[in-house]
Coordinates of C-alpha atoms in Angstrom, one line a residue:
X58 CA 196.7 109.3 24.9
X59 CA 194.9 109.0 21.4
X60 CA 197.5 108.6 18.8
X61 CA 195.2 110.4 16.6
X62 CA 195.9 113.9 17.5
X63 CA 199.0 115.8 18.5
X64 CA 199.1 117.0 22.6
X65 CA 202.3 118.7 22.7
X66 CA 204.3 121.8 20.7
X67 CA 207.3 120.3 21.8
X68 CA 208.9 116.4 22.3
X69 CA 212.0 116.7 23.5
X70 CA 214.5 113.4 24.4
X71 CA 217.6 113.5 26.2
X72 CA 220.1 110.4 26.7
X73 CA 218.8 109.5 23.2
X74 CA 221.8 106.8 22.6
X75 CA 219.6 105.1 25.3
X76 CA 216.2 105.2 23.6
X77 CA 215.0 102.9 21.4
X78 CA 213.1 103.7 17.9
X79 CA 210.0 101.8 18.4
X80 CA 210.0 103.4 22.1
X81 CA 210.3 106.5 21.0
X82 CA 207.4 106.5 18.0
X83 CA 204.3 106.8 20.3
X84 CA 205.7 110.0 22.1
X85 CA 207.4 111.7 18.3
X86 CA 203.6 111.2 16.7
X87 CA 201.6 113.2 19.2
X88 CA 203.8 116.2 19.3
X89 CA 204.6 118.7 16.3
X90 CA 208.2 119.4 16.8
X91 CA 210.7 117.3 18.1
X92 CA 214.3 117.4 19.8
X93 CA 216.4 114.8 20.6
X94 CA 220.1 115.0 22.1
X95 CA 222.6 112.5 23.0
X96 CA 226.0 111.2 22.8
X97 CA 226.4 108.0 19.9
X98 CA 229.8 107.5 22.0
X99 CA 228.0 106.6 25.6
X100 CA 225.9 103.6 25.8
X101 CA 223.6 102.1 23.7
X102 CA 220.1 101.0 24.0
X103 CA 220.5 97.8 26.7
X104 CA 217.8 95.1 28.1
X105 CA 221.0 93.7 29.9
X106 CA 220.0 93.8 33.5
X107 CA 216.6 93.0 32.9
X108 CA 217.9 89.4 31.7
X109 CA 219.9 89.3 35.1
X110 CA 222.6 88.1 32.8
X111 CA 226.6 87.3 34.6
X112 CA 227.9 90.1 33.6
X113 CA 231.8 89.0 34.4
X114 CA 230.6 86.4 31.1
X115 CA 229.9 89.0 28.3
X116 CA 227.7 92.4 28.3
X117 CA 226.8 92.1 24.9
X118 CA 223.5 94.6 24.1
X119 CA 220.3 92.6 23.6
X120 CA 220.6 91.8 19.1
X121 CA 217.0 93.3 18.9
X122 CA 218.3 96.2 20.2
X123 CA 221.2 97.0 18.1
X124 CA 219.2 96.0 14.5
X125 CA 219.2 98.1 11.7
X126 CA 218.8 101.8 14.5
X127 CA 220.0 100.9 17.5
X128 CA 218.7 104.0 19.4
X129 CA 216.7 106.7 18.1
X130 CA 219.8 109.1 18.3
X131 CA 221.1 106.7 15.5
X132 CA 217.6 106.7 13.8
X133 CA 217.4 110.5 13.8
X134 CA 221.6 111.3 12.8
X135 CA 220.8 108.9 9.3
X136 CA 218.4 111.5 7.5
X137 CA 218.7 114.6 9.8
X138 CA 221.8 116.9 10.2
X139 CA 222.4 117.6 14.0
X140 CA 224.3 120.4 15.6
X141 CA 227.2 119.5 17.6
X142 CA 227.8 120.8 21.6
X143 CA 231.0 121.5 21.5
X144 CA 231.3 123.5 25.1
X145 CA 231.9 121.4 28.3
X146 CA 230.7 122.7 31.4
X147 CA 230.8 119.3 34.0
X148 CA 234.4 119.0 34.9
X149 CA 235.9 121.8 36.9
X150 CA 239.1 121.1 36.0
X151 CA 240.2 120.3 32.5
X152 CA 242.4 116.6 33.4
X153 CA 238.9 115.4 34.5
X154 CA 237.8 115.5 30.7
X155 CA 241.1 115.6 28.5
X156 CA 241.2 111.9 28.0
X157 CA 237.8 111.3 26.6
X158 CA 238.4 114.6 24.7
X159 CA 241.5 113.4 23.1
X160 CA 240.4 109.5 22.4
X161 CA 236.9 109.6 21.7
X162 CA 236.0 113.1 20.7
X163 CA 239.2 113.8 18.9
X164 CA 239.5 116.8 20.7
X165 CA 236.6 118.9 19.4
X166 CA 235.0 119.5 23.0
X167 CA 235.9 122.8 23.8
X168 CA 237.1 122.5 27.8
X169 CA 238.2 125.2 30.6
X170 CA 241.2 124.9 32.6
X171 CA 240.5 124.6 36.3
X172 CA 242.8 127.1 39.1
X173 CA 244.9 124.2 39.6
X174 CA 245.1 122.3 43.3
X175 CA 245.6 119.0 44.6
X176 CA 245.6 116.8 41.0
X177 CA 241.8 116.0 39.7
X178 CA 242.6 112.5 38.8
X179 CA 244.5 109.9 40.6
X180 CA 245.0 106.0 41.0
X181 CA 245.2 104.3 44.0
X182 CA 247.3 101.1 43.4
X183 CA 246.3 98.3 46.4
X184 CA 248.1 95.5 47.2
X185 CA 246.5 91.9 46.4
X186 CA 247.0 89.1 48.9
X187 CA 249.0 86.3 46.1
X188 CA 247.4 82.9 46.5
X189 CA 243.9 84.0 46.7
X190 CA 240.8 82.4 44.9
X191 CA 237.9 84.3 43.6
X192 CA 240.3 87.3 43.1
X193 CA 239.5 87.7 39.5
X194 CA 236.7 89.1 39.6
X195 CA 236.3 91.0 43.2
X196 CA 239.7 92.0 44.6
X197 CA 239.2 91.8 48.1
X198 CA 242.1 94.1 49.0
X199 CA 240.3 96.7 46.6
X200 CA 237.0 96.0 48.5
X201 CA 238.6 97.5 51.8
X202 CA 240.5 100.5 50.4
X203 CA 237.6 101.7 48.4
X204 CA 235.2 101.1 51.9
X205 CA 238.3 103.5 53.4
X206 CA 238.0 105.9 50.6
X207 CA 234.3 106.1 51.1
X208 CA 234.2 107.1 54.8
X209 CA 237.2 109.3 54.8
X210 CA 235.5 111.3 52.1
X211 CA 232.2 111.0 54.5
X212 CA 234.1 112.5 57.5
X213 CA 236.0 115.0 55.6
X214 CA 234.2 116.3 52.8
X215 CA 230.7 115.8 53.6
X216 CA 229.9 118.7 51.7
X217 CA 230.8 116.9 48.0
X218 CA 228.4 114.5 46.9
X219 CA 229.7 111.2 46.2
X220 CA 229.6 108.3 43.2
X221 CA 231.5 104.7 43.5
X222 CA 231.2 102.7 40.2
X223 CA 231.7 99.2 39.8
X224 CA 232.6 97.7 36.8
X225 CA 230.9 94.5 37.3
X226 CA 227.7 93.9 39.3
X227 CA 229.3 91.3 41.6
X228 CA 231.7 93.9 42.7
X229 CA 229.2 96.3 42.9
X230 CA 227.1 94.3 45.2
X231 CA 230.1 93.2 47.0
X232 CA 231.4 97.0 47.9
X233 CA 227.5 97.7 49.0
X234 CA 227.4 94.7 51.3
X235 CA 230.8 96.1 52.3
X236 CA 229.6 99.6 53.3
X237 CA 226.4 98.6 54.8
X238 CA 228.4 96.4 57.1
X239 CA 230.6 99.5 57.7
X240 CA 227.9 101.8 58.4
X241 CA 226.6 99.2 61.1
X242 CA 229.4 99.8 63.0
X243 CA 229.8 104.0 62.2
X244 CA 226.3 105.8 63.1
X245 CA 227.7 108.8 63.1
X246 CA 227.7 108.9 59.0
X247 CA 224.3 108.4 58.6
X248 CA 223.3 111.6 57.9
X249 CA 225.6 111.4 54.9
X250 CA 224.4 108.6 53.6
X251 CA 220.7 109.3 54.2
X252 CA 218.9 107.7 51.1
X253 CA 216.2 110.7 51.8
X254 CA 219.1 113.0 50.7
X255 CA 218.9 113.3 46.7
X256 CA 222.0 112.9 45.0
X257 CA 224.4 112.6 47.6
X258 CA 225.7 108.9 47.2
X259 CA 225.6 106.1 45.2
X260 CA 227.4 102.5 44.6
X261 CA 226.3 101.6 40.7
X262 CA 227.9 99.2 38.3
X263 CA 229.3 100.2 34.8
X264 CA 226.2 100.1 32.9
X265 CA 223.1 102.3 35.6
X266 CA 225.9 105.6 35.5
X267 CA 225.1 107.1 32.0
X268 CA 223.4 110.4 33.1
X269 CA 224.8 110.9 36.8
X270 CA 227.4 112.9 38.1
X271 CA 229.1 114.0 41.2
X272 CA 231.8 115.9 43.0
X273 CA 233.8 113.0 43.3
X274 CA 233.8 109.3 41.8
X275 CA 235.9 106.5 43.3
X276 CA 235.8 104.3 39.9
X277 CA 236.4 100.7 41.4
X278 CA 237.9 98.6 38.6
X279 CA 237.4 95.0 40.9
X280 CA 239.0 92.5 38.3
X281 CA 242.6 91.3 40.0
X282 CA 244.6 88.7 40.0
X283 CA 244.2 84.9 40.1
X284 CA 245.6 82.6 42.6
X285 CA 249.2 82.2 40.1
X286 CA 249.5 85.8 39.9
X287 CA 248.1 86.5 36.6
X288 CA 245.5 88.8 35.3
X289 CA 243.0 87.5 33.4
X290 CA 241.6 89.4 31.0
X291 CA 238.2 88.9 31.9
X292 CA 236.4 92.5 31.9
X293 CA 233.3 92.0 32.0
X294 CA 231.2 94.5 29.7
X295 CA 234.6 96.6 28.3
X296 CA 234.7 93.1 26.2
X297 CA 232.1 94.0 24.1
X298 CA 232.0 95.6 21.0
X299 CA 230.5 98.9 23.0
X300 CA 233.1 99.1 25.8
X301 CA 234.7 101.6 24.9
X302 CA 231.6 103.7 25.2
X303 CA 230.8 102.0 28.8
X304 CA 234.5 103.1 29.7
X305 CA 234.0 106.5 28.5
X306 CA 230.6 107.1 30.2
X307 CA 232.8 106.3 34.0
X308 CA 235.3 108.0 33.6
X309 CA 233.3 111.2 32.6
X310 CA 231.2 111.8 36.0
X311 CA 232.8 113.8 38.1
X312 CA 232.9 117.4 38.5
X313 CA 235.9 117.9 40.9
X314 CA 238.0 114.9 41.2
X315 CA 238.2 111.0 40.0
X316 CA 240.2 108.6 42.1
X317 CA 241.1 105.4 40.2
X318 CA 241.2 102.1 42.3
X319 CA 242.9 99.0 41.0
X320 CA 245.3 96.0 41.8
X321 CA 247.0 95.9 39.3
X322 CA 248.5 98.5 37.2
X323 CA 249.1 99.3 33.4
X324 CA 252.4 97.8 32.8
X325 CA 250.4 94.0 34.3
X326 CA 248.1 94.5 31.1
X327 CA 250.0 92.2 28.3
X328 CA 249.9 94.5 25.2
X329 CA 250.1 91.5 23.0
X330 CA 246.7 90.2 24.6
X331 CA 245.2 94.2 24.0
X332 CA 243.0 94.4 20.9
X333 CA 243.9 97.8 19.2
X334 CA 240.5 100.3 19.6
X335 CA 239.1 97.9 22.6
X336 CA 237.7 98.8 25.3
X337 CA 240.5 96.7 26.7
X338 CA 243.4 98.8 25.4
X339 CA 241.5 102.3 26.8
X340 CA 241.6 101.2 29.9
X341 CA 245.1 100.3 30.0
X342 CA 246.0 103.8 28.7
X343 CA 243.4 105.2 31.6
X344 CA 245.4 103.3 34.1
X345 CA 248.2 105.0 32.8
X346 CA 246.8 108.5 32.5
X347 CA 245.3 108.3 36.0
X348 CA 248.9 107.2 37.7
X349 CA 250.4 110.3 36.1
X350 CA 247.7 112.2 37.5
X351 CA 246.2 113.1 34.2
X352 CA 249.6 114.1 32.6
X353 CA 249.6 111.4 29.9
X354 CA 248.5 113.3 27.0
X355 CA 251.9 115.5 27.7
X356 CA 252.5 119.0 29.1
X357 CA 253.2 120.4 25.8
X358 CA 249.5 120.4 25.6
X359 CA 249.1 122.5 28.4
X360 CA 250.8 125.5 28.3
X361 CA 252.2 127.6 25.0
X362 CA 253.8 131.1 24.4
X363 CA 252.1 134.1 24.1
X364 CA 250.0 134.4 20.6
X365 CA 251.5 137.6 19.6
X366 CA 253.4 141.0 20.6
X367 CA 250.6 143.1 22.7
X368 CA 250.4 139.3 24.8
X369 CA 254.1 139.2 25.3
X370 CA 254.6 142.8 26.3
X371 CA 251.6 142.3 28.9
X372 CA 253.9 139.4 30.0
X373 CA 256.8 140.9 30.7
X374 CA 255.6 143.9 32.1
X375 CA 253.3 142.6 34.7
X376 CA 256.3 139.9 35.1
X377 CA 258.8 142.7 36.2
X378 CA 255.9 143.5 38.7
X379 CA 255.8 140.4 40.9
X380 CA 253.3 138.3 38.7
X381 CA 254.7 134.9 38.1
X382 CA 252.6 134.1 34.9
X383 CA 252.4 131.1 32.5
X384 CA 250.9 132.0 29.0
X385 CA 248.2 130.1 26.8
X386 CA 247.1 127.9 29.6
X387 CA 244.4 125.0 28.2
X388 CA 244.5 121.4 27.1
X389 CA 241.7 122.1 24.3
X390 CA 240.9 125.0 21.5
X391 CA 240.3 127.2 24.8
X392 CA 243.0 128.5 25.9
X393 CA 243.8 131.3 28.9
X394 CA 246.0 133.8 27.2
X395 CA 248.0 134.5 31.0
X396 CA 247.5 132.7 33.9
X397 CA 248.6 134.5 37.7
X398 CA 249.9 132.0 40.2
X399 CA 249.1 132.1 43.7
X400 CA 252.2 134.1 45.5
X401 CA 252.7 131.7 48.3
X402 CA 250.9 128.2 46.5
X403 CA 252.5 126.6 43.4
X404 CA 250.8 125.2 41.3
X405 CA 247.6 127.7 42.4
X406 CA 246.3 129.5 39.9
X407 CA 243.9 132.5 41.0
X408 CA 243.7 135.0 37.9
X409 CA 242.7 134.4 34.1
X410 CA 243.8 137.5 32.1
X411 CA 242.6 137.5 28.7
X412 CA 243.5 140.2 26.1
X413 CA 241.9 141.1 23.2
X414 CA 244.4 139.2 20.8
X415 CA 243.3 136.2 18.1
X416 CA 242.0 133.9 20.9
X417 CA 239.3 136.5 21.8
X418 CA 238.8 137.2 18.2
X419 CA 238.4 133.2 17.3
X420 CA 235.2 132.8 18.8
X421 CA 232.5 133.2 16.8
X422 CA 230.2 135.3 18.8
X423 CA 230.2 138.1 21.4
X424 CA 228.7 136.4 23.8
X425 CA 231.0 134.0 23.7
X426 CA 233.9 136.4 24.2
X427 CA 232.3 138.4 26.3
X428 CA 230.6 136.9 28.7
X429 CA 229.9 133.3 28.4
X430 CA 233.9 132.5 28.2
X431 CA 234.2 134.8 31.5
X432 CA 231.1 133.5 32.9
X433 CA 232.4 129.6 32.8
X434 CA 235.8 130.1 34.6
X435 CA 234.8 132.1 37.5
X436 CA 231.9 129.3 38.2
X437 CA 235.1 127.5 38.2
X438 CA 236.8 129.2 40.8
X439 CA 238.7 131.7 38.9
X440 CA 238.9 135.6 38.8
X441 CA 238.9 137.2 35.8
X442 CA 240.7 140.1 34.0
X443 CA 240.6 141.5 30.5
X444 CA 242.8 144.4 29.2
X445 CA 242.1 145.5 25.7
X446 CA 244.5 146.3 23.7
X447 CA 243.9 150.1 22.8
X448 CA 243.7 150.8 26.7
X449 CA 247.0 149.1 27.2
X450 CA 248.3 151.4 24.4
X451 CA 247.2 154.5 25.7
X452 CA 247.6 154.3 29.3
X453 CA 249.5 151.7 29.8
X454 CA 250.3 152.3 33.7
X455 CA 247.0 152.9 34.6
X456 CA 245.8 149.0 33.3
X457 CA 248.9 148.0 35.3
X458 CA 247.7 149.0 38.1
X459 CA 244.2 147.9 36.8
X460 CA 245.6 144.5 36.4
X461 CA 247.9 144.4 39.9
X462 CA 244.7 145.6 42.2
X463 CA 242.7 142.2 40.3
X464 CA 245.9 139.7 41.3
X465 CA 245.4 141.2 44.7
X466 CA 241.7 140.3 45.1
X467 CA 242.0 137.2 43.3
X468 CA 244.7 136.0 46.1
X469 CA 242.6 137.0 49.0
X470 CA 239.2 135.0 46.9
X471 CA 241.5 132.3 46.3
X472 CA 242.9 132.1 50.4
X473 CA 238.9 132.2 51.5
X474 CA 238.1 129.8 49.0
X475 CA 240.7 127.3 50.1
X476 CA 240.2 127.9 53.2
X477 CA 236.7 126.9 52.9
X478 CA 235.5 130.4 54.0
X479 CA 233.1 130.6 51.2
X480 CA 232.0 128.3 48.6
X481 CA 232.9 128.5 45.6
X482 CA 230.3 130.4 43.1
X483 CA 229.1 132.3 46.2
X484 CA 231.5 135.5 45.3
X485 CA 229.2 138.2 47.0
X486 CA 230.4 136.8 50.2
X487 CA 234.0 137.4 49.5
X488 CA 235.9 139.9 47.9
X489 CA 233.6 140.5 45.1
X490 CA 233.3 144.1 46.1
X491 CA 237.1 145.0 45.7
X492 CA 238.0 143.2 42.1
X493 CA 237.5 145.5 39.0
X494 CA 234.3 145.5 37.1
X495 CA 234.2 143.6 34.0
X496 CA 231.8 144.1 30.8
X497 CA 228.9 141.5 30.6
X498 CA 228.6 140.5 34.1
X499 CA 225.4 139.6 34.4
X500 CA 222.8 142.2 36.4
X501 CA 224.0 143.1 40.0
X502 CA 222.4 142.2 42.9
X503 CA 221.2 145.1 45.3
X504 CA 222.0 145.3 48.9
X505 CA 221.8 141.3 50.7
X506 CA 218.5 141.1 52.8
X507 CA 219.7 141.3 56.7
X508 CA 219.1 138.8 59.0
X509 CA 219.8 137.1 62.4
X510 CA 222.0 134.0 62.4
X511 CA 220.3 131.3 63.6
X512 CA 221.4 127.9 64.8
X513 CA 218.1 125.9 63.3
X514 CA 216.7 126.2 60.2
X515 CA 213.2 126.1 61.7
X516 CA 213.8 129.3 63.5
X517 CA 214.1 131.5 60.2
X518 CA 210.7 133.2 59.6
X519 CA 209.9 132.0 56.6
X520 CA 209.8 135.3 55.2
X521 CA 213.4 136.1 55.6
X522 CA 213.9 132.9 53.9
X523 CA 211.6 134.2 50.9
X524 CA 213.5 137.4 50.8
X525 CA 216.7 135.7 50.5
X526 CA 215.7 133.7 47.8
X527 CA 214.4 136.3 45.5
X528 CA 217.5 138.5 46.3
X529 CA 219.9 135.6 45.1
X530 CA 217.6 135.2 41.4
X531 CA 217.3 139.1 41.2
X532 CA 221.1 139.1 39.3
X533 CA 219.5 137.4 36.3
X534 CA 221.4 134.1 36.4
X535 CA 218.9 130.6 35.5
X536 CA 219.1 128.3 38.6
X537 CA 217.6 125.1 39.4
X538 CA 215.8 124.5 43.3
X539 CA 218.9 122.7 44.6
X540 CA 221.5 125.6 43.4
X541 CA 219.7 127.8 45.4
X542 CA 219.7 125.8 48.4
X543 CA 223.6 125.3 47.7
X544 CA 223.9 129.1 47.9
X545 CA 221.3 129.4 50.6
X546 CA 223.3 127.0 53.2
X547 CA 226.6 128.4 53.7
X548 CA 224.7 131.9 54.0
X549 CA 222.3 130.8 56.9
X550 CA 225.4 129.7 58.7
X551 CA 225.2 125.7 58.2
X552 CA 228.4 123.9 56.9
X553 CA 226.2 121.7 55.3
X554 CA 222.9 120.6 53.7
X555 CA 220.6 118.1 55.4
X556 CA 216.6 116.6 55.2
X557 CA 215.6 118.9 57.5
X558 CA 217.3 122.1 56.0
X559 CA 216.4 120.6 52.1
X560 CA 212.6 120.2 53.1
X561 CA 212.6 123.8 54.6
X562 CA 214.0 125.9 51.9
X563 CA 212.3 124.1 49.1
X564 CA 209.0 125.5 50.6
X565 CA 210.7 129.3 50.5
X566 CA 211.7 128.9 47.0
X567 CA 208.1 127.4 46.4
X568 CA 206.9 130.4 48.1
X569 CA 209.2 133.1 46.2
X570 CA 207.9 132.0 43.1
X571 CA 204.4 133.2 43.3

């Protein structure tokens, strides 16, 4: 395009720790206003595979690169003043995100606790064969359990997408080589790991994840042990000056759970050999956060005591009543005034109650408190409940019973939900109809369009299909194509998505759109 006029109204530039200036100038000078986001602590601007450099030698950024700006995020933070996200919508449950809130981002993000479950992090410990060459830099023992953890999570889950990251490329290549042998031998996973099928799965190496996520990452660390039983500390790219940002980028993909896999744990990391602030000494204290199952940053952090009187008195009166309840629930700023645990689960929580005490009152806008903060933890897999404080006061049994009839339907939401009944975010198929209305909900749907069950997509009429689609968008909410067909799949009766199903509904949304 001529670089004499201006073409656009807007330029905007995500991942901008990634961009470099002098890439970036051509696109700023033909548009009038500009936007750039991006995260200085993820990685930096990098011609590092295009070199086909070792990495298990070093990973440091190309020096061009990092002279003078070493991205335009840089470029643009030295004369402009930038406006901080603070809110953290990926992880569905808080462990997920805790230790990159706590180390890197000195706990500003503000984060949602998730309903609770099997933990959201965990590390899978293998045992290395002693004696072996070539160990140190591809654990062969870690090769095979991660190939187990991939196809049990292909048979079981084949709902969840999927992300494996390497932390070198030999060790990535080596766990592809790996699955594609494995895949040889187990046909009846192909439809799971159909390349046609966007975003499902994906074996990448440190450095090619900034900007992914998934449902579940198996984060393959590779390095072991060498042939005397020592671990060398040769870690590839967390050596260089930016790995702590390479080690923050992996362990921040998931949305629903992230499986550590090493051989070797944290106590075989030599703290004398640990630079202080290395990439080196975070992931020792990952290792160590992952095999407590994201307990490391303590449980004082977790839960509190109620903020004030009207908090405590809703405690104890909806206590006396059954309700086993844990007050000010949250590892971050954000935090649940009372919690409702599942009757016959521990460790299951089903019901946020929030009360019009200083938590509601810190935020700094009613749409936070309102609706946005409601909004975030039922996408989460909560129910939701709010009892103001002049209500309580003047009829107080009548919010009791208010409160009692929401732990009810947040039970039986919960049990279909676990149950994998519905999915979750899909809550006018479950018991949406029965729990109490809240204020800023966004606009109700009217009645679902009817139609015949089929057992192939192709024999929908389309126009069903279209009628669906528009029914779903008429409650207000933004959604991209593929969050439709999410909600569209488990209504048609299919357990889950596939080419044939994608390529169908993409031409109904297509179609409700004109």
């Amino acid at each position: 395009l001529d670089g004499g006029r201006r073409y656009f109204d807007v330029v905007i530039f995500d991942e901008a720790s990634q961009v470099l200036p002098e890439d970036a100038v051509p696109s700023v000078l033909r548009g009038d206003r500009l936007v750039v986001a991006g995260d200085s602590h993820q990685l930096p601007p990098t011609t590092f595979f295009a070199s086909g450099e070792d990495d298990s030698l070093n990973a440091n950024e190309d020096p061009q690169a990092t002279e003078g700006f070493e991205s335009l995020l840089d470029m643009m933070n030295s004369f402009l003043r930038s406006r901080y996200l603070e809110w953290h919508y990926r992880s569905r449950d808080e462990a997920l995100i805790s230790f990159s809130n706590h180390h890197i981002y000195r706990d500003r993000l503000v984060t949602f606790p998730g309903p609770g479950g099997p933990p959201a992090v965990s590390h899978v410990l293998v045992q290395q064969a002693p004696g072996q060459d070539g160990e140190e830099e591809s654990s062969a023992a870690e090769v095979r359990r991660v190939m187990e953890l991939i196809l049990e999570h292909a048979r079981t889950r084949p709902h969840e997408t999927l992300g494996v990251i390497a932390m070198g490329i030999k060790h990535a290549d080596r766990l592809q080589r790996a699955l594609d042998q494995a895949l040889g031998e187990s046909h009846e996973l192909d439809e799971f790991f159909d390349t046609n099928r966007s975003e499902r799965f994906f074996i990448k190496n440190l450095e090619r994840v900034q900007g992914d996520e998934r449902d579940a990452i198996i984060l393959s660390i590779g390095y072991g042990k060498d042939r005397a039983g020592n671990l060398p500390f040769r870690f590839g790219p967390l050596l260089s000056e930016g790995g702590r940002r390479r080690l923050n980028v992996a362990i921040t993909r998931a949305r629903q759970r992230l499986t550590l896999v090493s051989s070797f744990s944290y106590l075989d990391m030599d703290l004398s050999r640990v630079k202080p602030g290395s990439g080196v000494e975070m992931l020792r204290n990952y290792l160590q956060y992952a095999a407590t199952n994201g307990q490391r940053l303590g449980e004082s952090n977790i839960t509190g005591f109620p903020e004030n009187s009207f908090e405590a008195e809703v405690e104890d009166v909806l206590s006396a009543r059954g309700m086993k309840l844990i007050p000010q629930m949250g590892a971050s700023s954000y935090r649940i005034d009372l919690v409702a645990e599942h009757p016959k689960k521990p460790g299951r929580y089903v019901l946020a109650i929030e009360c019009d005490g200083a938590s509601y009152h810190s935020s700094y806008t009613a749409r936070d408190r309102d609706r946005l903060r409601e909004q975030q933890l039922e996408r989460l897999g909560w129910r939701f409940h709010r009892i103001w404080s002049t209500d309580w006061f003047m009829r107080k049994e009548s919010e009791v019973e208010r409160a009692l009839a929401a732990f009810e339907a947040a039970v039986k939401y919960a049990d279909q939900l676990d149950s994998g009944l519905i999915a979750n975010g899909n809550h006018h198929d479950a018991v949406q109809a029965n729990l109490p209305k809240s204020n800023g909900s966004a606009t109700p749907r009217g009645p679902r369009p009817q139609i015949a069950i089929r057992t192939n997509i192709t024999q929908y009429p389309l126009s069903d299909l279209i009628g669906l689609v528009r029914w779903i968008g008429s409650d207000g909410q933004l959604r991209t194509d593929d969050q439709i067909i999410t909600e569209l799949v488990p209504m048609l009766g299919f357990s889950r998505r596939g080419a044939r199903i994608d390529s169908v509904l993409k031409r109904a949304i297509a179609a409700a759109k004109q």
